mmCIF file of C-alpha atoms and ligand atoms in Angstrom:
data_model
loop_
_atom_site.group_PDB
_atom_site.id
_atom_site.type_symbol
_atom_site.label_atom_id
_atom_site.label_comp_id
_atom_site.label_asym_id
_atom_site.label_seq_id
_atom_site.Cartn_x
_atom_site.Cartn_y
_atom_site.Cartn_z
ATOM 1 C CA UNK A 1 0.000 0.000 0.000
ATOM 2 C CA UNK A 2 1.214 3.746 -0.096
ATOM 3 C CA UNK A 3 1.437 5.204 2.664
ATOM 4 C CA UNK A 4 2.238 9.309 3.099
ATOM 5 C CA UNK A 5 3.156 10.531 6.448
ATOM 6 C CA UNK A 6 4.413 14.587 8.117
ATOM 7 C CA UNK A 7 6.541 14.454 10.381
ATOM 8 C CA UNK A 8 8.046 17.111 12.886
ATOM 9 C CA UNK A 9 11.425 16.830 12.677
ATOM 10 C CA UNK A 10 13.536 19.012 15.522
ATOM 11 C CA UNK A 11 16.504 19.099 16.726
ATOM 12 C CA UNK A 12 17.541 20.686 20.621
ATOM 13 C CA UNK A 13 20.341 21.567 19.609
ATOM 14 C CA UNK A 14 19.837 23.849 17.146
ATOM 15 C CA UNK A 15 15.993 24.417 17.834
ATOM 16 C CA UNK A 16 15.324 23.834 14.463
ATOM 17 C CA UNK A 17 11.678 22.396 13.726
ATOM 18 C CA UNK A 18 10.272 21.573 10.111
ATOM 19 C CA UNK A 19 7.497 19.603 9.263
ATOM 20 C CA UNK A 20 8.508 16.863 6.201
ATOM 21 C CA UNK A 21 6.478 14.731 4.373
ATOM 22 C CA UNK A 22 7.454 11.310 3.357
ATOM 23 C CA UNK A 23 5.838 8.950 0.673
ATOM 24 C CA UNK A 24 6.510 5.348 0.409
ATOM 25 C CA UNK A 25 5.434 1.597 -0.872
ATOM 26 C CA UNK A 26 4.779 -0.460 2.883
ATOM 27 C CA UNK A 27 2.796 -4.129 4.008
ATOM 28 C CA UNK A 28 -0.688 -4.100 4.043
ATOM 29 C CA UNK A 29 0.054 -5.074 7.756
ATOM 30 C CA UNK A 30 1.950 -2.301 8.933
ATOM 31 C CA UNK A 31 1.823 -0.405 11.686
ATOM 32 C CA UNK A 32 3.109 3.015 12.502
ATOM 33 C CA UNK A 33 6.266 1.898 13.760
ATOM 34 C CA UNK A 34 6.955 -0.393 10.861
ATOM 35 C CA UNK A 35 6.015 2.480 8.633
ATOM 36 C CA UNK A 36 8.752 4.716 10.585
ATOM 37 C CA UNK A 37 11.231 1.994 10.129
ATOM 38 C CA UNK A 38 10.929 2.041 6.072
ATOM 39 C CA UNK A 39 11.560 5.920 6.588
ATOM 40 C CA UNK A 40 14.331 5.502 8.398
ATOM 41 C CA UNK A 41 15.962 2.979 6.124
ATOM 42 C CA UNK A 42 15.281 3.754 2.753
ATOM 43 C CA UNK A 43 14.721 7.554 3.277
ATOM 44 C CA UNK A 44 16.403 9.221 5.623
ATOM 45 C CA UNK A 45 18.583 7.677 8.602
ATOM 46 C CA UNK A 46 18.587 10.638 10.554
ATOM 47 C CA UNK A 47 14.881 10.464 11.782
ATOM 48 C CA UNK A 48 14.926 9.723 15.835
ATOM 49 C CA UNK A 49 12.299 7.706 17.485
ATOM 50 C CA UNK A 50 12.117 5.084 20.230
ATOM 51 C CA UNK A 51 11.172 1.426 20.155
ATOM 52 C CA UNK A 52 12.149 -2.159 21.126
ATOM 53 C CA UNK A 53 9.155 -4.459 21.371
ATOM 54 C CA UNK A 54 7.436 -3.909 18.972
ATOM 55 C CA UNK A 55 4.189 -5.401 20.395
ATOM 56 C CA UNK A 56 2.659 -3.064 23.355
ATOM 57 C CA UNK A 57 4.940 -4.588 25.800
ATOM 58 C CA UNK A 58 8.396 -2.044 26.149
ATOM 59 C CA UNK A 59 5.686 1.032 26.200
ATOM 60 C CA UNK A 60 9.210 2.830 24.592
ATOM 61 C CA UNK A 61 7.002 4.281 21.395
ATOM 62 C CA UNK A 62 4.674 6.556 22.281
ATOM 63 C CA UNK A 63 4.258 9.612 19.746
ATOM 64 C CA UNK A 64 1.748 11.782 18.650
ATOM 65 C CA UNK A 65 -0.292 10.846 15.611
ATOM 66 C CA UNK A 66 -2.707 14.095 14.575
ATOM 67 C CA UNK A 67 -2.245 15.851 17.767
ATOM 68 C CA UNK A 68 -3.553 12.447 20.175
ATOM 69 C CA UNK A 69 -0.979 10.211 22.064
ATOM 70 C CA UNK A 70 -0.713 6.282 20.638
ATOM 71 C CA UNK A 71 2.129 3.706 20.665
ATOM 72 C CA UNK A 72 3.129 3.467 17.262
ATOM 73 C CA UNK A 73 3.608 -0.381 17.363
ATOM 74 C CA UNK A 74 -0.672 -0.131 17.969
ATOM 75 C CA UNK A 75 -1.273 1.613 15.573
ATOM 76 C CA UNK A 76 -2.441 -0.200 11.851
ATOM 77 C CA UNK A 77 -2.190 2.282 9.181
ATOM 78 C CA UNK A 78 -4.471 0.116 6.341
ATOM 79 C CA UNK A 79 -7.203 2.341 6.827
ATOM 80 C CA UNK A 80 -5.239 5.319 7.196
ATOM 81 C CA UNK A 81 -3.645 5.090 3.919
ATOM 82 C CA UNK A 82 -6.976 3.654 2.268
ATOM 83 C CA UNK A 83 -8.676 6.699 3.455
ATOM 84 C CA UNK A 84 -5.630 8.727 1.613
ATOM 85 C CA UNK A 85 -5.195 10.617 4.989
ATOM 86 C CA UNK A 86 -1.621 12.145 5.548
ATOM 87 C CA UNK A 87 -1.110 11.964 9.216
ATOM 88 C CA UNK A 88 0.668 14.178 10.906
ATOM 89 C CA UNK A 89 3.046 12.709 13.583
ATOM 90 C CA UNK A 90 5.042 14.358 16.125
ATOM 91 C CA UNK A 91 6.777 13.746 19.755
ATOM 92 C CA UNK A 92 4.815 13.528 22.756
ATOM 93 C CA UNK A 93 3.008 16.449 24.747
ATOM 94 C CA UNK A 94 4.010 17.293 28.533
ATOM 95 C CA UNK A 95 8.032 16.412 28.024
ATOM 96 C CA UNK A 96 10.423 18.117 26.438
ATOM 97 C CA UNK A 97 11.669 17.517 23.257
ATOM 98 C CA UNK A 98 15.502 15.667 22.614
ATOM 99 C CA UNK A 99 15.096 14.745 19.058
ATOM 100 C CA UNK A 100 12.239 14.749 16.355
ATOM 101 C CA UNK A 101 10.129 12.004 18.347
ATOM 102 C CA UNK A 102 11.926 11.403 21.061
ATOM 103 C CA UNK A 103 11.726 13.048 24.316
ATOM 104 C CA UNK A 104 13.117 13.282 27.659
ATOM 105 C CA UNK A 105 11.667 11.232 30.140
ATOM 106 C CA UNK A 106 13.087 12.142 33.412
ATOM 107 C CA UNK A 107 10.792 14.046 35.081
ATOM 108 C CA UNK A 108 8.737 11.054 33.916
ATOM 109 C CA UNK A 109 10.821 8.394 35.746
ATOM 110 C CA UNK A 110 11.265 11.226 39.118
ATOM 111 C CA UNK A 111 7.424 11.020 39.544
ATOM 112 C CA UNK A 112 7.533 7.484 39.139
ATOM 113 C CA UNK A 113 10.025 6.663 41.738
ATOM 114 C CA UNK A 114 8.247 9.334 43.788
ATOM 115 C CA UNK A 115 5.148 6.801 44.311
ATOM 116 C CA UNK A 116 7.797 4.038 45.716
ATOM 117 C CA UNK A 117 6.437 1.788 42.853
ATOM 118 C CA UNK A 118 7.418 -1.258 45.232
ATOM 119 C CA UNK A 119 6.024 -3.698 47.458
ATOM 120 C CA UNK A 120 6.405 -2.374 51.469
ATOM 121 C CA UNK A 121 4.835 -5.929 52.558
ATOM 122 C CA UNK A 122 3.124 -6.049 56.154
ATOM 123 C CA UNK A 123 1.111 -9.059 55.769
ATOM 124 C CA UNK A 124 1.115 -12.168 58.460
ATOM 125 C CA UNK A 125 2.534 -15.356 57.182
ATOM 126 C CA UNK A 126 0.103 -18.231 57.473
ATOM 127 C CA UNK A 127 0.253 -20.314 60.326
ATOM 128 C CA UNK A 128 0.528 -23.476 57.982
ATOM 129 C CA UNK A 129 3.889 -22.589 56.354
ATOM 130 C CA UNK A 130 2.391 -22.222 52.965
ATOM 131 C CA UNK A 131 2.317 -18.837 50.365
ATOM 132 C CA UNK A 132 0.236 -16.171 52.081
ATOM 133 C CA UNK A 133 -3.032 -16.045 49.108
ATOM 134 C CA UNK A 134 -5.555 -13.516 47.680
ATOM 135 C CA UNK A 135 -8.484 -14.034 46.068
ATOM 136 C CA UNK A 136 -8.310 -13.117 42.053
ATOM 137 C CA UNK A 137 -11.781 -11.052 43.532
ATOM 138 C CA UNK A 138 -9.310 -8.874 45.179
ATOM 139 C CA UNK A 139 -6.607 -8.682 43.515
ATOM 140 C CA UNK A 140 -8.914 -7.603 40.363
ATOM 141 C CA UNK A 141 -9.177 -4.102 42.408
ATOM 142 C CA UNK A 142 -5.829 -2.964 41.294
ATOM 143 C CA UNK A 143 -5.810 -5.401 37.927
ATOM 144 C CA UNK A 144 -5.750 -2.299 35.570
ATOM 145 C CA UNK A 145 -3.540 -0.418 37.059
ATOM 146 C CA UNK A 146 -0.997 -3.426 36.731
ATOM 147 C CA UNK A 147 -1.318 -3.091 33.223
ATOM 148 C CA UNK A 148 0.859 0.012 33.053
ATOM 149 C CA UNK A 149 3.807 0.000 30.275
ATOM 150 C CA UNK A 150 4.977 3.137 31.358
ATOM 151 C CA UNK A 151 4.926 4.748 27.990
ATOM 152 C CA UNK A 152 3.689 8.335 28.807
ATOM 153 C CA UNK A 153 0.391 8.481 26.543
ATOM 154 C CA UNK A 154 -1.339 9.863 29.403
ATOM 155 C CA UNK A 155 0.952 12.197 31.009
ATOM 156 C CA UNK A 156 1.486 13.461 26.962
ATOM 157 C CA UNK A 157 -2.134 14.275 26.998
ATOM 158 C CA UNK A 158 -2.905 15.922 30.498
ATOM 159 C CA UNK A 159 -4.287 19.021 30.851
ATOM 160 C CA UNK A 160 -3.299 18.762 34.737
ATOM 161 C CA UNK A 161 0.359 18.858 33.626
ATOM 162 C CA UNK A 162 0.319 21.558 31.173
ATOM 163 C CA UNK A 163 -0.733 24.143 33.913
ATOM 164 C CA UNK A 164 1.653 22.875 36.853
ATOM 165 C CA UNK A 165 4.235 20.445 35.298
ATOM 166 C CA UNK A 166 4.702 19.230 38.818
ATOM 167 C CA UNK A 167 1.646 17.826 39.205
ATOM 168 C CA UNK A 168 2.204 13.559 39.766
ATOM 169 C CA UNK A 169 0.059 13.034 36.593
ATOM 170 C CA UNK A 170 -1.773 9.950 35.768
ATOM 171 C CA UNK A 171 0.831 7.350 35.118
ATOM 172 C CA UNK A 172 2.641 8.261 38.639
ATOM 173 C CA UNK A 173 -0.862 8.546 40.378
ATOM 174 C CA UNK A 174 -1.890 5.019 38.444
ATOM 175 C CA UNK A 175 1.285 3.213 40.130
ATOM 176 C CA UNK A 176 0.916 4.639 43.278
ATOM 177 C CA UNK A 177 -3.429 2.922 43.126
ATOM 178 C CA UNK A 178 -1.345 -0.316 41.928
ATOM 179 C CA UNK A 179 -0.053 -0.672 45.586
ATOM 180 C CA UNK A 180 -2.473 1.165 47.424
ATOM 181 C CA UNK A 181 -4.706 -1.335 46.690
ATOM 182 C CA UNK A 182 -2.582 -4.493 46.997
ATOM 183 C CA UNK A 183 -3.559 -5.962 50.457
ATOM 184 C CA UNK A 184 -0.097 -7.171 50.649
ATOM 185 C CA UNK A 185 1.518 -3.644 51.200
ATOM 186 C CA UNK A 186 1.566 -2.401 55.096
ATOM 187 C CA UNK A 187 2.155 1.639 53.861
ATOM 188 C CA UNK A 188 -1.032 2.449 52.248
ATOM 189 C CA UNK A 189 -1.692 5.506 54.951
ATOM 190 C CA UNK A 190 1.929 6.817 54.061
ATOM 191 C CA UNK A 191 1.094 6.462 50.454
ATOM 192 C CA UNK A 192 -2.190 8.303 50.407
ATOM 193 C CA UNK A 193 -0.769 11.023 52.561
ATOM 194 C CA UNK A 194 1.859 11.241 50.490
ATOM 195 C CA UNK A 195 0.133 11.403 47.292
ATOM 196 C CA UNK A 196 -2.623 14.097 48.958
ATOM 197 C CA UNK A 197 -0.231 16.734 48.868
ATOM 198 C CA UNK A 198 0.487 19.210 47.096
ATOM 199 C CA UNK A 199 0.444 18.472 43.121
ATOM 200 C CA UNK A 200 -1.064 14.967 44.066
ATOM 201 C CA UNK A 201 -4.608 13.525 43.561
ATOM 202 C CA UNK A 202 -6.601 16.669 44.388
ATOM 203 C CA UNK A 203 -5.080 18.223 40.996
ATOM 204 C CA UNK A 204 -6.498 16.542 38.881
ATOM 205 C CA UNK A 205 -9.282 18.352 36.729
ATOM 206 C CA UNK A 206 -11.289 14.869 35.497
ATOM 207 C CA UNK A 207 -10.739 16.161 31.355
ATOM 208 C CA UNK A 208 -10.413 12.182 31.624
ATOM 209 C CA UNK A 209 -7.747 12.225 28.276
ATOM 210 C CA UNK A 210 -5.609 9.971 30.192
ATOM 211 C CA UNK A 211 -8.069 7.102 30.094
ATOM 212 C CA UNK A 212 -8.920 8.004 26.348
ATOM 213 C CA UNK A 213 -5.542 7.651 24.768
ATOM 214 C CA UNK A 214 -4.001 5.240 27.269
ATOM 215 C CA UNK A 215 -3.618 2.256 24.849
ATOM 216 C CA UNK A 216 -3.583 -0.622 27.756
ATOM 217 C CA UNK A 217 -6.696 -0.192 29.172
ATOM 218 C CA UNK A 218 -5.448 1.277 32.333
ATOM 219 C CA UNK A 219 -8.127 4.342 32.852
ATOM 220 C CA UNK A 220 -5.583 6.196 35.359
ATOM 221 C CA UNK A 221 -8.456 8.741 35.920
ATOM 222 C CA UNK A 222 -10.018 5.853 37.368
ATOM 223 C CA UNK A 223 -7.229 5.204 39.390
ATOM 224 C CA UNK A 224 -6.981 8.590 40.886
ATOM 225 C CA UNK A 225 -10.719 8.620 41.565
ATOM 226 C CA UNK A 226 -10.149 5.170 43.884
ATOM 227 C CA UNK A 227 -7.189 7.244 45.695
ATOM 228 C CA UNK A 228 -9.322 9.897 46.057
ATOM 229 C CA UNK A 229 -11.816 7.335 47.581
ATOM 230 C CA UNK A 230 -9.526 5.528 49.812
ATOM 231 C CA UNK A 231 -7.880 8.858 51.019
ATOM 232 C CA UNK A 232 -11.257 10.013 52.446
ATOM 233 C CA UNK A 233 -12.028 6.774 53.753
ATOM 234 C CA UNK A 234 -9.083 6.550 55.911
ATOM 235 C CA UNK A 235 -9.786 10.640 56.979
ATOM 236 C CA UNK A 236 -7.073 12.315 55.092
ATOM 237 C CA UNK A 237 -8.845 14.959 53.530
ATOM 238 C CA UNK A 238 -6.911 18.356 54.686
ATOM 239 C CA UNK A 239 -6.805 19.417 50.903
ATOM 240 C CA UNK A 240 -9.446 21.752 49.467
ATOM 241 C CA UNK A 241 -10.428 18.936 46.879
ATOM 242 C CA UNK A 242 -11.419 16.071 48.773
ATOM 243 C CA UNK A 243 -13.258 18.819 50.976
ATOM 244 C CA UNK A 244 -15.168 19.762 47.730
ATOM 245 C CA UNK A 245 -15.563 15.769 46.939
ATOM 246 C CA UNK A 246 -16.803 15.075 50.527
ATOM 247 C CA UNK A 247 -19.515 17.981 50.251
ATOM 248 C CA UNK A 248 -20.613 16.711 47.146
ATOM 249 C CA UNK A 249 -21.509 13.556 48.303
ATOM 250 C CA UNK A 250 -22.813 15.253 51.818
ATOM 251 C CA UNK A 251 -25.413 17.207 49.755
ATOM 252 C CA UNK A 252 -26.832 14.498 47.554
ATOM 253 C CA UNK A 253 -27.188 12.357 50.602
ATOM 254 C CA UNK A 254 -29.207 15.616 52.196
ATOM 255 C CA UNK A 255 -31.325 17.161 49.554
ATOM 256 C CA UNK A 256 -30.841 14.860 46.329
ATOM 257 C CA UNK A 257 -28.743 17.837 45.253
ATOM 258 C CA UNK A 258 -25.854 19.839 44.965
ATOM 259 C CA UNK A 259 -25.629 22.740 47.134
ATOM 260 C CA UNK A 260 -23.846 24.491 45.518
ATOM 261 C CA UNK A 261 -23.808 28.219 47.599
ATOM 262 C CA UNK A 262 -22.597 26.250 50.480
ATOM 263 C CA UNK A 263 -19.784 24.234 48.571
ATOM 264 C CA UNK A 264 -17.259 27.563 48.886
ATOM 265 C CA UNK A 265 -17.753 27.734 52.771
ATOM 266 C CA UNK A 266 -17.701 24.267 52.963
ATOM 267 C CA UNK A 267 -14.464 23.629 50.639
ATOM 268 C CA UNK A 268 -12.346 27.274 51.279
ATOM 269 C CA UNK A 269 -13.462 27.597 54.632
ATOM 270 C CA UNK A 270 -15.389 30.285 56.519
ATOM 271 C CA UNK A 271 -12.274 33.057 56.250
ATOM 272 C CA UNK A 272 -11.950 32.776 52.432
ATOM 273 C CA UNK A 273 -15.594 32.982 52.121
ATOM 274 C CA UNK A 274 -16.232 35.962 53.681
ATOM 275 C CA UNK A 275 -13.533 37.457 51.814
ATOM 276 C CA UNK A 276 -15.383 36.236 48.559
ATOM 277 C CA UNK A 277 -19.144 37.728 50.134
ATOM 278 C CA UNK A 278 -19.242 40.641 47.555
ATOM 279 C CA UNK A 279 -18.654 38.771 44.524
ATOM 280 C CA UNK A 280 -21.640 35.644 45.872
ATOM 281 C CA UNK A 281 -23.782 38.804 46.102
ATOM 282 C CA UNK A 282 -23.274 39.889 42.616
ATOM 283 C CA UNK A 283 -23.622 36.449 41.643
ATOM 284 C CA UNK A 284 -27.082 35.965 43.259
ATOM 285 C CA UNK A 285 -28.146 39.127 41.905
ATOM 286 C CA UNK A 286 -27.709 38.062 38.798
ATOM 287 C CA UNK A 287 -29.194 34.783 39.544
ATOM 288 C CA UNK A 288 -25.970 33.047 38.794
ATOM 289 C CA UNK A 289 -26.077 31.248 41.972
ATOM 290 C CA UNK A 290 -29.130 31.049 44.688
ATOM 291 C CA UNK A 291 -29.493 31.369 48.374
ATOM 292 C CA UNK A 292 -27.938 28.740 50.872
ATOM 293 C CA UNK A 293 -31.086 28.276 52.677
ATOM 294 C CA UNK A 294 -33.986 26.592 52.676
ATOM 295 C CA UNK A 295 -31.816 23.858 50.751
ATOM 296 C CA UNK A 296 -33.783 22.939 47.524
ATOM 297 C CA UNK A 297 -34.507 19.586 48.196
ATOM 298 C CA UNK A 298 -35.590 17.235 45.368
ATOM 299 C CA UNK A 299 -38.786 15.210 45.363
ATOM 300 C CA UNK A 300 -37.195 11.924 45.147
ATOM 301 C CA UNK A 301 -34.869 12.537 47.573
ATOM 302 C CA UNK A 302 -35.990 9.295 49.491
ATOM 303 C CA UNK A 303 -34.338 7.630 46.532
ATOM 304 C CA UNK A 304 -30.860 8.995 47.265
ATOM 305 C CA UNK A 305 -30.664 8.239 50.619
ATOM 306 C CA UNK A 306 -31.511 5.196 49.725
ATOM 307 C CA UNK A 307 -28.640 4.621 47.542
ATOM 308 C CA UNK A 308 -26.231 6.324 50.301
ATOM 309 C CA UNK A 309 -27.540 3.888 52.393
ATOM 310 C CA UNK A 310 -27.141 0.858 50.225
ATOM 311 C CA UNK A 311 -23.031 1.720 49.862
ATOM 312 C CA UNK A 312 -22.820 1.716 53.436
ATOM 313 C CA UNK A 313 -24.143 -1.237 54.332
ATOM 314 C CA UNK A 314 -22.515 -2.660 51.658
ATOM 315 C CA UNK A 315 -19.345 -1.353 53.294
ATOM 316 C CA UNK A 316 -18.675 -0.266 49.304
ATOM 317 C CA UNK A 317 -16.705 2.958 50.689
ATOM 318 C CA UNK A 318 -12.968 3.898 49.268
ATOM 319 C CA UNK A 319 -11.884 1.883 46.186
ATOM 320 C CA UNK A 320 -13.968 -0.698 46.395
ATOM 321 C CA UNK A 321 -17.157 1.639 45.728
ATOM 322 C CA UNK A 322 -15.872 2.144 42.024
ATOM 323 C CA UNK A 323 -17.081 -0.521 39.570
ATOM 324 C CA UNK A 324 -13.893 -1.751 37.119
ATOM 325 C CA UNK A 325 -15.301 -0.862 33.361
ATOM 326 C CA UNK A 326 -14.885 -3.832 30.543
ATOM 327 C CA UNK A 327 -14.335 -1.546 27.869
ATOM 328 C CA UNK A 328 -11.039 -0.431 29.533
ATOM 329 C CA UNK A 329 -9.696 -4.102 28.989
ATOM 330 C CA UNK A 330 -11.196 -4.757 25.341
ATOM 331 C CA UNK A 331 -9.162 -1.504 24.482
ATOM 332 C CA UNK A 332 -6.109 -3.964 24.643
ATOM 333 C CA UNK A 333 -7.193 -5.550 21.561
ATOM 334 C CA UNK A 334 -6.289 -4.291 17.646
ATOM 335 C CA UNK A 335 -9.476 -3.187 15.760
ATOM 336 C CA UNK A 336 -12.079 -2.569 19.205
ATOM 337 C CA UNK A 337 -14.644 -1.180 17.747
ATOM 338 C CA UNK A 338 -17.336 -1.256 20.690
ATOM 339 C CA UNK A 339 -18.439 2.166 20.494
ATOM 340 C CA UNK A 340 -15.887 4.808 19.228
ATOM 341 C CA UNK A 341 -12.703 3.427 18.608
ATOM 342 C CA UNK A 342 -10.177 5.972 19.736
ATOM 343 C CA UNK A 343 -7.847 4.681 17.357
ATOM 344 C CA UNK A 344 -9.964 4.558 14.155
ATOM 345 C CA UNK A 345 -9.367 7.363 11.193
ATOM 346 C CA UNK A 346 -11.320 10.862 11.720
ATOM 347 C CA UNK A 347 -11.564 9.620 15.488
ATOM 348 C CA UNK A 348 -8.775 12.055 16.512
ATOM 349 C CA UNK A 349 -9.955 14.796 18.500
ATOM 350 C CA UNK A 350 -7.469 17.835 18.423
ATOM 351 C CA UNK A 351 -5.737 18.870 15.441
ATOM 352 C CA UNK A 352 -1.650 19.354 15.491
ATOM 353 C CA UNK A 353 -1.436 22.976 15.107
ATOM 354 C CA UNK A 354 1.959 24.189 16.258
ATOM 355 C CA UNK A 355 2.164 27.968 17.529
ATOM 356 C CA UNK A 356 2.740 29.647 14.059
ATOM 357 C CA UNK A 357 3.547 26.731 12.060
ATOM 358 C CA UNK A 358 0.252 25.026 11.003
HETATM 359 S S1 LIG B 401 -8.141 13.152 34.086
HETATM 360 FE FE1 LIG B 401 -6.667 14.150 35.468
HETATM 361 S S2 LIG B 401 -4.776 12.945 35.336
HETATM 362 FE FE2 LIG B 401 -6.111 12.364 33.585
HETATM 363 S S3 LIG B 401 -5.390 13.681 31.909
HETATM 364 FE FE3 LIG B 401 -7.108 14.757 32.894
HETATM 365 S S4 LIG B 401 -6.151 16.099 34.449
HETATM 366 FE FE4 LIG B 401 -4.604 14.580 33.831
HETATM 367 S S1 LIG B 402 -1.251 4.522 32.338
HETATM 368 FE FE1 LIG B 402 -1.474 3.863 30.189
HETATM 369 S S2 LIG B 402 -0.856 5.671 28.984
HETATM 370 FE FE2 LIG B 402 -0.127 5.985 31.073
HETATM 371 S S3 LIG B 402 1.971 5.248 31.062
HETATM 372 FE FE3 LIG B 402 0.683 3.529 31.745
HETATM 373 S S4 LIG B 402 0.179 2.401 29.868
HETATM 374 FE FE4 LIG B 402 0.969 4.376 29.224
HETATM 375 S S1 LIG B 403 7.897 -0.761 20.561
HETATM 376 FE FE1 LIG B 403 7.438 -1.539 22.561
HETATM 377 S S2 LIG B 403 5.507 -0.661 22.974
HETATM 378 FE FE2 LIG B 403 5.869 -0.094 20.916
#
């Protein structure tokens, strides 16, 4: 088939950046990565790009392919180049740049050793001798986020990261779930202290791209949600955001709604809210936002109680109140096509437009 491909090409060193285009004869079968290989050898050797496995496995390829993270060695280009699209491929988002598609992971690998990505076991040996077990029930809690390959899709495409490039992001965050929720490991309080902080769970903004373009199924928005979960449930909740995610829960259990006047005082504190009085007056002037009290309370509200009182007594608090989604697994396989597949041509969301260089 013929295949035509732009790449960015840029080099650190000079800070030179060009956009070439590249037309050539490849396998029906190839993917991305293959494709980049027949540029490399029969057009030009100097193109720079990272790989080893070759099947989802290393997680060394990520790249950008029309402005959305993928691993190239995932990515068939058939349709692509049946369609006659020319995509447009560049390096990943969130890291800098080394060399046309490679970039530089270390603040990448920092975060990840930040989570203590290891086993701190506290468990009690059986009394028998034998191999201290858990259930496959349990250990399907923290199955996804085992599935990590470390490849950076979703840090490339978090919106989190772009505003405070400190923030843990969704891989690091994803890790740190991995262990929280292994029944093995005696630190999970240290952890989800730890990861509370500042740039930790509470910063992430829920755009949910990280569970879009992850391409193993990992959903590390999912992930941060069950930290988020367990971090209330064992009472750390000093930051502003699991203040906000306690009252939201507080007020559907009340009134069936969100109270939403009360969720400054209630998340910023009494202080800041005073401080903020004149612009809530404007606001409810303008009926932008309404009066604390009465509460508006719904009409069914009988039936959210209900289900408030259902989780408890189901004892379905912290992680093991989120459900684990399917469609996060079936993602694993070439060609899903439940739904929207992600991957699929015309499915890319944000156009590569490169300040003054489209
Ligand atoms: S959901 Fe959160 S962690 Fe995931 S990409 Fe968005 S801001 Fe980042
Ligand atoms: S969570 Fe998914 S996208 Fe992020 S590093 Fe792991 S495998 Fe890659
Ligand atoms: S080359 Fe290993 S994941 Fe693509």
């Amino acid at each position: 088939m013929q295949v035509a491909l732009k790449i960015w090409r840029y080099d650190s060193s000079t800070g030179e950046r060009a956009l070439r285009e590249y037309e050539f004869d490849a396998p029906e079968e190839a993917t991305l990565l293959d494709c980049l290989d027949i540029v490399k050898e029969r057009q030009d050797g100097t193109l720079a790009y990272r790989k080893s496995c070759r099947m989802m496995i290393c997680g060394s390829c990520g790249m950008r392919m029309n402005g959305a993270a993928v691993l190239a060695c995932k990515v068939r280009m058939y349709e692509i180049a049946q369609a006659g699209e020319v995509p447009v491929i560049s390096a990943m988002g969130n890291l800098p740049i080394v060399k046309d598609l490679v970039v530089d992971m270390d603040s990448f690998w920092q975060k990840f050793k930040a989570m203590k990505p290891y086993l701190q076991p506290g468990y009690e040996e059986p009394e028998d001798g034998r191999e201290y077990r858990i259930s496959q029930e349990r250990m399907n809690a923290v199955h996804k986020e085992s599935l990590c390959v470390n490849c950076g899709c979703c840090v490339s495409e978090c919106i989190a990261m772009e505003s405070d490039p400190e923030f843990l992001g969704p891989q690091a965050l994803a890790k740190g779930m991995r262990f929280v929720g292994d029944p093995r490991d005696a630190a999970t309080v240290e952890r989800l202290e730890e990861y509370s902080g500042e740039h930790g769970i509470w910063e992430c903004t829920r755009c949910f791209f990280c569970n879009e373009r992850c391409p193993k199924g990992v959903d590390p928005r999912d992930a941060i949600a069950k930290l988020g979960a367990e971090a209330i449930k064992e009472g750390i909740d000093r930051d502003m955001g699991a203040k906000h995610a306690k009252w939201f829960i507080r007020s559907t259990e009340t009134t069936g709604w969100l109270r939403e006047t009360e969720l400054v005082p209630k998340t910023q504190g009494v202080v800041s809210s005073v401080k903020q009085m004149k612009f809530a007056m404007k606001l409810i002037s303008h009926n932008k936002a309404g009066l604390a009290f009465p509460p508006h309370v719904a009409a069914d509200v009988g039936e959210a109680r209900a289900l408030h009182k259902l989780v408890h007594e189901q004892g379905r608090l912290g992680f093991e109140g989120h459900v684990q989604g399917e469609r996060a697994l079936a993602k694993l396989a070439h060609g899903y096509k439940e739904g929207r597949d992600p991957y699929a041509p015309g499915s890319f969301p944000r156009p590569y437009l490169p300040e003054g260089e489209a």
